[in-house]
């Protein structure tokens, strides 16, 4: 690595694809990357500690969202607050901000040798810290987005709605604001209790419709970890499912078939751990608009115990819990019954 410790400072309000480009470019050039998240005044609804947690989730567990070069680079993401850290106001002059960061770094034993930024203030800031500077896409040509524009869009300023797109905002981040970025292909989701024929139907339906389908990532991770999922894995599953959907969308034609959604992942979080991360709850809520059609497989097919499922008696409870959740969220759904061929025909009829 050209540098030992890199530094990125920003509001990340909200975190967007331009920020991801900055972080991933930086991570490819340093042995360790320190990221400071703060604003003063801050977002009262999603303050810096929350935004920092979102960033940690985006860069947890895999390289899908991180780009090809940052798999081994630790990202130390730290949120600062006015109460705990005595932040200067955003309106303070450059020297005040530079000196604040300089003193904070010294008091915590950090000595970055390079600063990465996408802003004009970057070179002077780096010089004040005695560090090198790397400028990343300052003209916003690679990712033409800004936090100011996104805040306006999230505040319902129609002039900036074009920024609420997966090119500019990761769907996991968008969901935290109750937003679902538009997609070129509508999505239908199949839900159902364990051993209700959901995955078999997904493959058959994709073939019948001549389109792509997205497997249930929770099942994949469950098997990889030999059934020993941790609480944090449930949020990870919800985030990865969205990324896999976006990855599959260019291969879809007419409809994208999705095997499960984040609402079901949230149910399993409560079932296994009796709690659910607020970020996963947000993913569950936007299922009301993420999927154009929702279908629920009745648990009427013969139960198959594959070594990963709970007891058969649990199926009826799971089915009832799924229906209760859909109705409480206000999500219309269609029940599917019969053979695989009959269920495919029922979906096709519902889609018109």
GROMACS .gro file of C-alpha atoms in nm:
model
  352
    1UNK     CA    1   0.000   0.000   0.000
    2UNK     CA    2   0.134   0.352  -0.084
    3UNK     CA    3   0.013   0.489   0.253
    4UNK     CA    4  -0.025   0.355   0.606
    5UNK     CA    5  -0.324   0.543   0.751
    6UNK     CA    6  -0.568   0.737   0.539
    7UNK     CA    7  -0.831   0.986   0.654
    8UNK     CA    8  -1.172   1.079   0.516
    9UNK     CA    9  -1.390   1.339   0.690
   10UNK     CA   10  -1.750   1.418   0.598
   11UNK     CA   11  -2.111   1.461   0.694
   12UNK     CA   12  -2.229   1.159   0.495
   13UNK     CA   13  -2.575   1.313   0.517
   14UNK     CA   14  -2.694   1.094   0.357
   15UNK     CA   15  -2.422   0.846   0.256
   16UNK     CA   16  -2.435   0.824  -0.125
   17UNK     CA   17  -2.255   0.659  -0.415
   18UNK     CA   18  -2.011   0.949  -0.440
   19UNK     CA   19  -1.910   0.882  -0.080
   20UNK     CA   20  -1.871   0.515  -0.165
   21UNK     CA   21  -1.645   0.603  -0.457
   22UNK     CA   22  -1.436   0.818  -0.223
   23UNK     CA   23  -1.408   0.548   0.044
   24UNK     CA   24  -1.335   0.268  -0.200
   25UNK     CA   25  -1.071   0.473  -0.384
   26UNK     CA   26  -0.909   0.559  -0.051
   27UNK     CA   27  -0.923   0.202   0.081
   28UNK     CA   28  -0.741   0.076  -0.227
   29UNK     CA   29  -0.439   0.295  -0.141
   30UNK     CA   30  -0.397   0.259   0.236
   31UNK     CA   31  -0.330  -0.012   0.490
   32UNK     CA   32  -0.604   0.132   0.716
   33UNK     CA   33  -0.868   0.397   0.659
   34UNK     CA   34  -1.008   0.625   0.929
   35UNK     CA   35  -1.348   0.777   0.850
   36UNK     CA   36  -1.490   1.057   1.067
   37UNK     CA   37  -1.863   1.123   1.038
   38UNK     CA   38  -2.005   1.443   1.185
   39UNK     CA   39  -2.212   1.755   1.129
   40UNK     CA   40  -2.309   2.046   1.354
   41UNK     CA   41  -2.599   2.101   1.354
   42UNK     CA   42  -2.671   1.738   1.284
   43UNK     CA   43  -2.964   1.548   1.138
   44UNK     CA   44  -3.199   1.505   1.435
   45UNK     CA   45  -3.368   1.199   1.281
   46UNK     CA   46  -3.059   1.016   1.155
   47UNK     CA   47  -2.764   1.158   1.354
   48UNK     CA   48  -2.397   1.087   1.288
   49UNK     CA   49  -2.382   0.765   1.498
   50UNK     CA   50  -2.668   0.623   1.292
   51UNK     CA   51  -2.510   0.723   0.961
   52UNK     CA   52  -2.178   0.576   1.072
   53UNK     CA   53  -2.355   0.249   1.153
   54UNK     CA   54  -2.503   0.245   0.803
   55UNK     CA   55  -2.157   0.288   0.653
   56UNK     CA   56  -2.021   0.006   0.866
   57UNK     CA   57  -2.302  -0.214   0.740
   58UNK     CA   58  -2.233  -0.125   0.376
   59UNK     CA   59  -1.874  -0.240   0.421
   60UNK     CA   60  -1.938  -0.548   0.628
   61UNK     CA   61  -1.880  -0.906   0.534
   62UNK     CA   62  -1.820  -0.904   0.160
   63UNK     CA   63  -1.683  -0.703  -0.129
   64UNK     CA   64  -1.998  -0.667  -0.337
   65UNK     CA   65  -2.061  -0.301  -0.254
   66UNK     CA   66  -1.698  -0.224  -0.184
   67UNK     CA   67  -1.538  -0.259  -0.524
   68UNK     CA   68  -1.256  -0.497  -0.615
   69UNK     CA   69  -0.967  -0.351  -0.414
   70UNK     CA   70  -1.072  -0.304  -0.053
   71UNK     CA   71  -1.140  -0.652   0.080
   72UNK     CA   72  -0.841  -0.649   0.317
   73UNK     CA   73  -0.840  -0.282   0.419
   74UNK     CA   74  -0.987  -0.213   0.767
   75UNK     CA   75  -1.229   0.079   0.770
   76UNK     CA   76  -1.244   0.245   1.112
   77UNK     CA   77  -1.566   0.449   1.096
   78UNK     CA   78  -1.616   0.684   1.392
   79UNK     CA   79  -1.905   0.922   1.459
   80UNK     CA   80  -1.840   1.249   1.640
   81UNK     CA   81  -2.110   1.447   1.816
   82UNK     CA   82  -2.134   1.804   1.942
   83UNK     CA   83  -2.212   1.685   2.295
   84UNK     CA   84  -1.923   1.440   2.328
   85UNK     CA   85  -1.658   1.598   2.108
   86UNK     CA   86  -1.724   1.973   2.108
   87UNK     CA   87  -1.766   2.005   1.734
   88UNK     CA   88  -1.733   2.351   1.581
   89UNK     CA   89  -2.042   2.464   1.390
   90UNK     CA   90  -2.049   2.394   1.016
   91UNK     CA   91  -2.039   2.771   0.960
   92UNK     CA   92  -1.700   2.808   1.134
   93UNK     CA   93  -1.400   2.910   0.923
   94UNK     CA   94  -1.160   2.662   0.763
   95UNK     CA   95  -0.885   2.714   1.021
   96UNK     CA   96  -1.122   2.632   1.307
   97UNK     CA   97  -1.233   2.307   1.141
   98UNK     CA   98  -0.877   2.208   1.051
   99UNK     CA   99  -0.750   2.272   1.402
  100UNK     CA  100  -1.040   2.081   1.557
  101UNK     CA  101  -0.963   1.770   1.350
  102UNK     CA  102  -0.590   1.810   1.413
  103UNK     CA  103  -0.640   1.819   1.789
  104UNK     CA  104  -0.893   1.535   1.787
  105UNK     CA  105  -0.656   1.311   1.591
  106UNK     CA  106  -0.365   1.391   1.823
  107UNK     CA  107  -0.571   1.326   2.136
  108UNK     CA  108  -0.676   0.984   2.002
  109UNK     CA  109  -0.332   0.883   1.878
  110UNK     CA  110  -0.403   0.893   1.505
  111UNK     CA  111  -0.139   1.017   1.261
  112UNK     CA  112  -0.276   0.994   0.906
  113UNK     CA  113  -0.026   1.030   0.627
  114UNK     CA  114  -0.282   1.098   0.356
  115UNK     CA  115  -0.621   1.271   0.332
  116UNK     CA  116  -0.874   1.181   0.065
  117UNK     CA  117  -1.145   1.427  -0.035
  118UNK     CA  118  -1.370   1.533  -0.320
  119UNK     CA  119  -1.379   1.896  -0.212
  120UNK     CA  120  -1.176   2.210  -0.280
  121UNK     CA  121  -1.090   2.238   0.090
  122UNK     CA  122  -0.896   1.911   0.076
  123UNK     CA  123  -0.540   2.028  -0.010
  124UNK     CA  124  -0.532   2.298   0.260
  125UNK     CA  125  -0.683   2.061   0.514
  126UNK     CA  126  -0.423   1.795   0.439
  127UNK     CA  127  -0.138   2.048   0.460
  128UNK     CA  128  -0.260   2.160   0.803
  129UNK     CA  129  -0.245   1.797   0.918
  130UNK     CA  130   0.099   1.745   0.765
  131UNK     CA  131  -0.039   1.481   0.530
  132UNK     CA  132  -0.048   1.416   0.158
  133UNK     CA  133  -0.371   1.476  -0.032
  134UNK     CA  134  -0.555   1.270  -0.294
  135UNK     CA  135  -0.841   1.437  -0.480
  136UNK     CA  136  -1.121   1.202  -0.588
  137UNK     CA  137  -1.372   1.311  -0.854
  138UNK     CA  138  -1.401   1.674  -0.744
  139UNK     CA  139  -1.599   1.773  -1.058
  140UNK     CA  140  -1.851   1.493  -0.980
  141UNK     CA  141  -1.812   1.338  -1.325
  142UNK     CA  142  -1.807   0.974  -1.213
  143UNK     CA  143  -2.094   1.010  -0.966
  144UNK     CA  144  -2.279   1.339  -1.031
  145UNK     CA  145  -2.446   1.370  -0.691
  146UNK     CA  146  -2.419   1.585  -0.380
  147UNK     CA  147  -2.541   1.555  -0.024
  148UNK     CA  148  -2.713   1.892  -0.057
  149UNK     CA  149  -2.913   1.776  -0.358
  150UNK     CA  150  -3.005   1.447  -0.194
  151UNK     CA  151  -3.120   1.622   0.125
  152UNK     CA  152  -3.343   1.841  -0.091
  153UNK     CA  153  -3.485   1.535  -0.269
  154UNK     CA  154  -3.547   1.354   0.059
  155UNK     CA  155  -3.724   1.667   0.183
  156UNK     CA  156  -3.960   1.632  -0.117
  157UNK     CA  157  -3.807   1.889  -0.347
  158UNK     CA  158  -3.914   1.754  -0.687
  159UNK     CA  159  -3.630   1.940  -0.858
  160UNK     CA  160  -3.389   1.681  -0.717
  161UNK     CA  161  -3.598   1.362  -0.746
  162UNK     CA  162  -3.368   1.237  -1.022
  163UNK     CA  163  -3.104   1.180  -0.755
  164UNK     CA  164  -3.318   0.915  -0.584
  165UNK     CA  165  -3.180   0.647  -0.812
  166UNK     CA  166  -2.960   0.344  -0.749
  167UNK     CA  167  -2.687   0.517  -0.951
  168UNK     CA  168  -2.662   0.774  -0.672
  169UNK     CA  169  -2.807   0.613  -0.360
  170UNK     CA  170  -2.760   0.258  -0.238
  171UNK     CA  171  -3.104   0.092  -0.184
  172UNK     CA  172  -3.009   0.008   0.174
  173UNK     CA  173  -2.948   0.378   0.247
  174UNK     CA  174  -3.257   0.488   0.055
  175UNK     CA  175  -3.473   0.255   0.263
  176UNK     CA  176  -3.362   0.425   0.583
  177UNK     CA  177  -3.538   0.736   0.451
  178UNK     CA  178  -3.844   0.542   0.338
  179UNK     CA  179  -3.746   0.569  -0.028
  180UNK     CA  180  -3.728   0.299  -0.297
  181UNK     CA  181  -3.518   0.402  -0.598
  182UNK     CA  182  -3.699   0.343  -0.928
  183UNK     CA  183  -3.604   0.033  -1.126
  184UNK     CA  184  -3.640  -0.049  -1.495
  185UNK     CA  185  -3.799  -0.388  -1.424
  186UNK     CA  186  -4.086  -0.439  -1.175
  187UNK     CA  187  -4.029  -0.695  -0.902
  188UNK     CA  188  -4.258  -0.966  -0.775
  189UNK     CA  189  -4.181  -1.143  -0.451
  190UNK     CA  190  -4.268  -1.494  -0.336
  191UNK     CA  191  -4.317  -1.548   0.036
  192UNK     CA  192  -4.397  -1.858   0.236
  193UNK     CA  193  -4.321  -2.069   0.539
  194UNK     CA  194  -4.036  -2.319   0.536
  195UNK     CA  195  -4.095  -2.602   0.287
  196UNK     CA  196  -4.390  -2.430   0.120
  197UNK     CA  197  -4.247  -2.473  -0.231
  198UNK     CA  198  -4.131  -2.115  -0.264
  199UNK     CA  199  -3.787  -2.172  -0.417
  200UNK     CA  200  -3.914  -2.445  -0.650
  201UNK     CA  201  -4.183  -2.206  -0.766
  202UNK     CA  202  -3.931  -1.923  -0.815
  203UNK     CA  203  -3.723  -2.131  -1.056
  204UNK     CA  204  -4.031  -2.256  -1.244
  205UNK     CA  205  -4.185  -1.911  -1.261
  206UNK     CA  206  -3.867  -1.752  -1.393
  207UNK     CA  207  -3.852  -2.014  -1.665
  208UNK     CA  208  -4.219  -1.968  -1.755
  209UNK     CA  209  -4.182  -1.589  -1.771
  210UNK     CA  210  -3.845  -1.602  -1.948
  211UNK     CA  211  -3.681  -1.389  -1.683
  212UNK     CA  212  -3.428  -1.391  -1.397
  213UNK     CA  213  -3.486  -1.483  -1.034
  214UNK     CA  214  -3.304  -1.398  -0.710
  215UNK     CA  215  -3.238  -1.680  -0.461
  216UNK     CA  216  -3.292  -1.636  -0.087
  217UNK     CA  217  -2.958  -1.514   0.047
  218UNK     CA  218  -3.054  -1.596   0.405
  219UNK     CA  219  -3.062  -1.964   0.316
  220UNK     CA  220  -2.720  -1.936   0.153
  221UNK     CA  221  -2.562  -1.771   0.457
  222UNK     CA  222  -2.742  -2.008   0.696
  223UNK     CA  223  -2.580  -2.304   0.524
  224UNK     CA  224  -2.240  -2.134   0.500
  225UNK     CA  225  -2.243  -2.074   0.876
  226UNK     CA  226  -2.374  -2.425   0.949
  227UNK     CA  227  -2.695  -2.282   1.094
  228UNK     CA  228  -2.516  -2.059   1.347
  229UNK     CA  229  -2.644  -1.717   1.245
  230UNK     CA  230  -2.568  -1.417   1.465
  231UNK     CA  231  -2.807  -1.130   1.534
  232UNK     CA  232  -2.605  -0.897   1.309
  233UNK     CA  233  -2.637  -1.144   1.023
  234UNK     CA  234  -3.007  -1.066   0.981
  235UNK     CA  235  -2.944  -0.704   0.882
  236UNK     CA  236  -2.662  -0.823   0.659
  237UNK     CA  237  -2.901  -1.068   0.491
  238UNK     CA  238  -3.153  -0.792   0.428
  239UNK     CA  239  -2.889  -0.565   0.276
  240UNK     CA  240  -2.734  -0.839   0.061
  241UNK     CA  241  -3.075  -0.943  -0.071
  242UNK     CA  242  -3.126  -0.593  -0.211
  243UNK     CA  243  -2.783  -0.594  -0.374
  244UNK     CA  244  -2.846  -0.933  -0.532
  245UNK     CA  245  -3.177  -0.807  -0.669
  246UNK     CA  246  -3.002  -0.508  -0.828
  247UNK     CA  247  -2.734  -0.739  -0.968
  248UNK     CA  248  -2.998  -0.965  -1.126
  249UNK     CA  249  -3.220  -0.686  -1.261
  250UNK     CA  250  -3.027  -0.632  -1.590
  251UNK     CA  251  -3.088  -1.000  -1.676
  252UNK     CA  252  -3.462  -0.976  -1.612
  253UNK     CA  253  -3.730  -0.938  -1.877
  254UNK     CA  254  -4.076  -0.813  -1.786
  255UNK     CA  255  -4.053  -0.911  -1.419
  256UNK     CA  256  -3.778  -0.990  -1.170
  257UNK     CA  257  -3.875  -1.286  -0.951
  258UNK     CA  258  -3.757  -1.248  -0.590
  259UNK     CA  259  -3.745  -1.539  -0.346
  260UNK     CA  260  -3.827  -1.364  -0.012
  261UNK     CA  261  -3.800  -1.002   0.108
  262UNK     CA  262  -3.669  -0.804   0.402
  263UNK     CA  263  -4.000  -0.820   0.585
  264UNK     CA  264  -3.960  -1.197   0.621
  265UNK     CA  265  -3.598  -1.146   0.728
  266UNK     CA  266  -3.726  -0.913   1.001
  267UNK     CA  267  -3.969  -1.183   1.114
  268UNK     CA  268  -3.683  -1.429   1.148
  269UNK     CA  269  -3.485  -1.171   1.345
  270UNK     CA  270  -3.767  -1.154   1.600
  271UNK     CA  271  -3.811  -1.532   1.594
  272UNK     CA  272  -3.445  -1.616   1.659
  273UNK     CA  273  -3.331  -1.315   1.864
  274UNK     CA  274  -3.652  -1.147   1.991
  275UNK     CA  275  -3.539  -0.814   1.846
  276UNK     CA  276  -3.482  -0.645   1.513
  277UNK     CA  277  -3.230  -0.379   1.410
  278UNK     CA  278  -3.404  -0.048   1.326
  279UNK     CA  279  -3.225  -0.047   0.989
  280UNK     CA  280  -3.378  -0.388   0.909
  281UNK     CA  281  -3.718  -0.260   1.023
  282UNK     CA  282  -3.677   0.021   0.769
  283UNK     CA  283  -3.599  -0.235   0.497
  284UNK     CA  284  -3.914  -0.423   0.592
  285UNK     CA  285  -4.134  -0.114   0.579
  286UNK     CA  286  -4.037  -0.021   0.223
  287UNK     CA  287  -4.143  -0.366   0.103
  288UNK     CA  288  -4.480  -0.196   0.070
  289UNK     CA  289  -4.348  -0.019  -0.241
  290UNK     CA  290  -4.038  -0.217  -0.347
  291UNK     CA  291  -4.240  -0.505  -0.495
  292UNK     CA  292  -4.517  -0.454  -0.747
  293UNK     CA  293  -4.681  -0.788  -0.661
  294UNK     CA  294  -4.659  -1.014  -0.357
  295UNK     CA  295  -4.752  -1.384  -0.363
  296UNK     CA  296  -4.770  -1.619  -0.064
  297UNK     CA  297  -4.729  -1.995  -0.105
  298UNK     CA  298  -4.971  -2.193   0.108
  299UNK     CA  299  -4.796  -2.462   0.316
  300UNK     CA  300  -4.991  -2.743   0.151
  301UNK     CA  301  -4.706  -2.923  -0.027
  302UNK     CA  302  -4.549  -3.225   0.151
  303UNK     CA  303  -4.301  -3.114   0.417
  304UNK     CA  304  -3.936  -3.191   0.340
  305UNK     CA  305  -3.687  -3.183   0.626
  306UNK     CA  306  -3.351  -3.102   0.468
  307UNK     CA  307  -3.160  -3.067   0.794
  308UNK     CA  308  -3.181  -2.687   0.798
  309UNK     CA  309  -3.551  -2.636   0.871
  310UNK     CA  310  -3.748  -2.628   1.191
  311UNK     CA  311  -4.012  -2.890   1.274
  312UNK     CA  312  -4.310  -2.932   1.042
  313UNK     CA  313  -4.548  -2.801   1.307
  314UNK     CA  314  -4.378  -2.464   1.277
  315UNK     CA  315  -4.499  -2.415   0.918
  316UNK     CA  316  -4.851  -2.312   1.011
  317UNK     CA  317  -4.727  -2.058   1.265
  318UNK     CA  318  -4.482  -1.912   1.012
  319UNK     CA  319  -4.757  -1.888   0.751
  320UNK     CA  320  -4.986  -1.703   0.990
  321UNK     CA  321  -4.707  -1.468   1.096
  322UNK     CA  322  -4.633  -1.379   0.732
  323UNK     CA  323  -4.999  -1.301   0.662
  324UNK     CA  324  -5.029  -1.096   0.980
  325UNK     CA  325  -4.721  -0.893   0.890
  326UNK     CA  326  -4.839  -0.829   0.533
  327UNK     CA  327  -5.178  -0.710   0.655
  328UNK     CA  328  -5.027  -0.489   0.925
  329UNK     CA  329  -4.794  -0.333   0.667
  330UNK     CA  330  -5.085  -0.288   0.427
  331UNK     CA  331  -4.928  -0.502   0.154
  332UNK     CA  332  -5.183  -0.670  -0.078
  333UNK     CA  333  -5.102  -1.033  -0.154
  334UNK     CA  334  -5.227  -1.332  -0.352
  335UNK     CA  335  -5.233  -1.682  -0.203
  336UNK     CA  336  -5.099  -1.966  -0.420
  337UNK     CA  337  -5.206  -2.330  -0.388
  338UNK     CA  338  -5.185  -2.657  -0.576
  339UNK     CA  339  -4.905  -2.806  -0.783
  340UNK     CA  340  -4.610  -2.610  -0.914
  341UNK     CA  341  -4.773  -2.582  -1.255
  342UNK     CA  342  -5.099  -2.464  -1.099
  343UNK     CA  343  -4.917  -2.203  -0.892
  344UNK     CA  344  -4.730  -2.077  -1.198
  345UNK     CA  345  -5.061  -2.044  -1.378
  346UNK     CA  346  -5.211  -1.855  -1.083
  347UNK     CA  347  -4.924  -1.606  -1.087
  348UNK     CA  348  -4.946  -1.561  -1.463
  349UNK     CA  349  -5.320  -1.501  -1.438
  350UNK     CA  350  -5.269  -1.243  -1.162
  351UNK     CA  351  -5.006  -1.063  -1.366
  352UNK     CA  352  -5.240  -1.052  -1.665
   0.00000   0.00000   0.00000
